[in-house]
């Protein structure tokens, strides 16, 4: 990462790169814990605008990852009860937590327009990205 860029610019570039380079990544964004509140706040993203700029812990896939501290792969969003829809085009989702000093501080959220596209390769890539992001925030 170029240190002349602000953190927000760097996160925006990461979103753009993942969105452009991986065909099944149709929405890519970062959510972070909003201060000391038990909620997530949308940070940089690429893709369709979303109503879900604030997500309470426990709500939706993102809110569940905020409390479980574990990657959540959703092969088919229509099979999920606790899911917040951003776009009717979204068919699947993966959310990977970001840890800083052992604390779950946020996550990367990726939506796809196809059913069941995510493999271990995606998890490996996104774990790597989350580790790098942790180092710059
Ligand atoms: N689908 C997410 C909400 C965020 S949007 O996908 C951008 C969820 O269920 O938490």
Short mmCIF file of C-alpha atoms and ligand atoms in Angstrom, two decimals:
data_model
loop_
_atom_site.label_atom_id
_atom_site.label_comp_id
_atom_site.label_asym_id
_atom_site.label_seq_id
_atom_site.Cartn_x
_atom_site.Cartn_y
_atom_site.Cartn_z
CA UNK A 1 0.00 0.00 0.00
CA UNK A 2 1.20 3.49 -0.85
CA UNK A 3 1.52 5.37 2.42
CA UNK A 4 0.52 8.67 0.76
CA UNK A 5 -3.03 7.44 0.47
CA UNK A 6 -5.49 7.71 3.33
CA UNK A 7 -6.85 4.54 4.88
CA UNK A 8 -10.19 5.16 3.20
CA UNK A 9 -8.53 5.51 -0.21
CA UNK A 10 -6.64 2.26 0.36
CA UNK A 11 -9.80 0.40 1.34
CA UNK A 12 -11.56 1.82 -1.70
CA UNK A 13 -8.76 0.53 -3.93
CA UNK A 14 -8.97 -2.92 -2.35
CA UNK A 15 -12.73 -3.01 -3.03
CA UNK A 16 -12.22 -1.88 -6.62
CA UNK A 17 -9.46 -4.41 -7.27
CA UNK A 18 -11.43 -7.37 -5.88
CA UNK A 19 -14.58 -6.26 -7.67
CA UNK A 20 -12.76 -5.87 -11.01
CA UNK A 21 -10.54 -8.94 -10.84
CA UNK A 22 -12.90 -11.61 -9.50
CA UNK A 23 -15.82 -12.22 -11.79
CA UNK A 24 -18.21 -13.49 -9.13
CA UNK A 25 -17.58 -10.52 -6.79
CA UNK A 26 -20.42 -8.12 -7.62
CA UNK A 27 -20.49 -6.05 -4.41
CA UNK A 28 -17.41 -5.62 -2.24
CA UNK A 29 -17.39 -3.55 0.93
CA UNK A 30 -15.98 -3.08 4.40
CA UNK A 31 -17.96 -2.70 7.59
CA UNK A 32 -16.31 -1.65 10.88
CA UNK A 33 -17.49 -1.50 14.47
CA UNK A 34 -19.03 1.94 14.97
CA UNK A 35 -17.09 3.42 17.89
CA UNK A 36 -18.13 1.74 21.12
CA UNK A 37 -21.64 0.92 19.85
CA UNK A 38 -22.77 -2.65 19.22
CA UNK A 39 -23.26 -1.97 15.53
CA UNK A 40 -21.39 -2.03 12.23
CA UNK A 41 -20.92 1.00 10.00
CA UNK A 42 -20.40 0.79 6.25
CA UNK A 43 -16.99 2.04 5.10
CA UNK A 44 -15.62 1.84 1.53
CA UNK A 45 -17.52 -0.22 -1.01
CA UNK A 46 -17.90 -0.87 -4.74
CA UNK A 47 -21.25 -1.93 -6.18
CA UNK A 48 -24.87 -0.93 -5.84
CA UNK A 49 -25.83 1.56 -3.16
CA UNK A 50 -27.21 -0.08 -0.03
CA UNK A 51 -29.69 0.96 2.67
CA UNK A 52 -27.69 -1.05 5.20
CA UNK A 53 -25.14 1.56 6.21
CA UNK A 54 -25.61 0.72 9.90
CA UNK A 55 -26.13 -2.92 10.97
CA UNK A 56 -26.81 -3.83 14.63
CA UNK A 57 -24.73 -6.72 16.00
CA UNK A 58 -26.61 -9.98 15.47
CA UNK A 59 -28.66 -8.72 12.51
CA UNK A 60 -28.14 -10.14 9.03
CA UNK A 61 -25.11 -12.09 7.91
CA UNK A 62 -22.79 -9.20 8.75
CA UNK A 63 -24.25 -8.70 12.23
CA UNK A 64 -23.90 -12.41 12.94
CA UNK A 65 -20.20 -12.39 11.97
CA UNK A 66 -19.67 -9.43 14.30
CA UNK A 67 -20.60 -11.72 17.21
CA UNK A 68 -19.49 -15.17 15.97
CA UNK A 69 -15.95 -14.06 14.94
CA UNK A 70 -16.15 -16.61 12.13
CA UNK A 71 -16.33 -16.48 8.35
CA UNK A 72 -19.89 -16.94 7.11
CA UNK A 73 -20.38 -18.38 3.61
CA UNK A 74 -23.94 -18.18 2.28
CA UNK A 75 -24.26 -20.21 -0.94
CA UNK A 76 -27.92 -19.20 -1.40
CA UNK A 77 -29.28 -16.15 0.41
CA UNK A 78 -32.90 -17.25 -0.14
CA UNK A 79 -32.27 -20.08 2.34
CA UNK A 80 -31.29 -17.66 5.16
CA UNK A 81 -33.73 -16.36 7.77
CA UNK A 82 -31.46 -13.76 9.33
CA UNK A 83 -30.43 -11.98 6.15
CA UNK A 84 -30.56 -8.31 5.09
CA UNK A 85 -31.18 -7.92 1.38
CA UNK A 86 -29.27 -5.17 -0.39
CA UNK A 87 -30.26 -5.99 -3.93
CA UNK A 88 -32.60 -8.50 -5.54
CA UNK A 89 -29.70 -9.47 -7.82
CA UNK A 90 -27.69 -10.85 -4.89
CA UNK A 91 -27.78 -14.64 -4.74
CA UNK A 92 -24.91 -15.46 -2.39
CA UNK A 93 -22.61 -13.80 0.09
CA UNK A 94 -19.37 -14.26 2.04
CA UNK A 95 -18.39 -12.28 5.12
CA UNK A 96 -14.89 -12.57 6.62
CA UNK A 97 -14.02 -10.94 9.95
CA UNK A 98 -11.04 -8.60 10.40
CA UNK A 99 -9.07 -8.93 13.64
CA UNK A 100 -6.79 -6.31 15.17
CA UNK A 101 -4.85 -7.39 18.28
CA UNK A 102 -7.21 -10.34 18.61
CA UNK A 103 -10.34 -8.18 18.52
CA UNK A 104 -13.02 -8.47 15.82
CA UNK A 105 -13.03 -4.90 14.49
CA UNK A 106 -14.90 -5.32 11.24
CA UNK A 107 -15.29 -7.39 8.13
CA UNK A 108 -15.18 -7.63 4.39
CA UNK A 109 -18.54 -8.40 2.82
CA UNK A 110 -18.90 -9.75 -0.71
CA UNK A 111 -22.13 -10.32 -2.60
CA UNK A 112 -22.43 -12.35 -5.79
CA UNK A 113 -25.09 -12.51 -8.48
CA UNK A 114 -24.60 -16.27 -8.87
CA UNK A 115 -25.55 -19.13 -6.56
CA UNK A 116 -22.84 -21.02 -4.66
CA UNK A 117 -19.69 -19.44 -6.21
CA UNK A 118 -17.48 -19.33 -3.09
CA UNK A 119 -14.76 -21.92 -2.48
CA UNK A 120 -11.82 -22.37 -0.09
CA UNK A 121 -9.84 -20.25 -2.57
CA UNK A 122 -12.09 -17.27 -1.85
CA UNK A 123 -11.68 -17.82 1.89
CA UNK A 124 -7.88 -17.97 1.51
CA UNK A 125 -7.79 -14.82 -0.62
CA UNK A 126 -10.09 -12.91 1.71
CA UNK A 127 -8.27 -14.05 4.85
CA UNK A 128 -5.09 -12.69 3.28
CA UNK A 129 -6.79 -9.40 2.38
CA UNK A 130 -8.22 -9.05 5.89
CA UNK A 131 -4.78 -9.60 7.45
CA UNK A 132 -3.28 -6.90 5.20
CA UNK A 133 -6.14 -4.53 5.98
CA UNK A 134 -5.65 -5.13 9.69
CA UNK A 135 -2.08 -3.87 9.33
CA UNK A 136 -3.14 -0.50 7.87
CA UNK A 137 -6.00 0.38 10.22
N1 LIG B 1 -26.53 -8.92 3.22
C1 LIG B 1 -25.89 -8.35 4.37
C2 LIG B 1 -26.15 -6.88 4.47
C3 LIG B 1 -25.13 -6.05 3.80
S1 LIG B 1 -25.34 -5.97 2.11
O1 LIG B 1 -25.08 -7.33 1.55
C4 LIG B 1 -24.25 -4.92 1.44
C5 LIG B 1 -26.36 -9.04 5.62
O2 LIG B 1 -27.27 -9.87 5.59
O3 LIG B 1 -25.80 -8.74 6.68
#
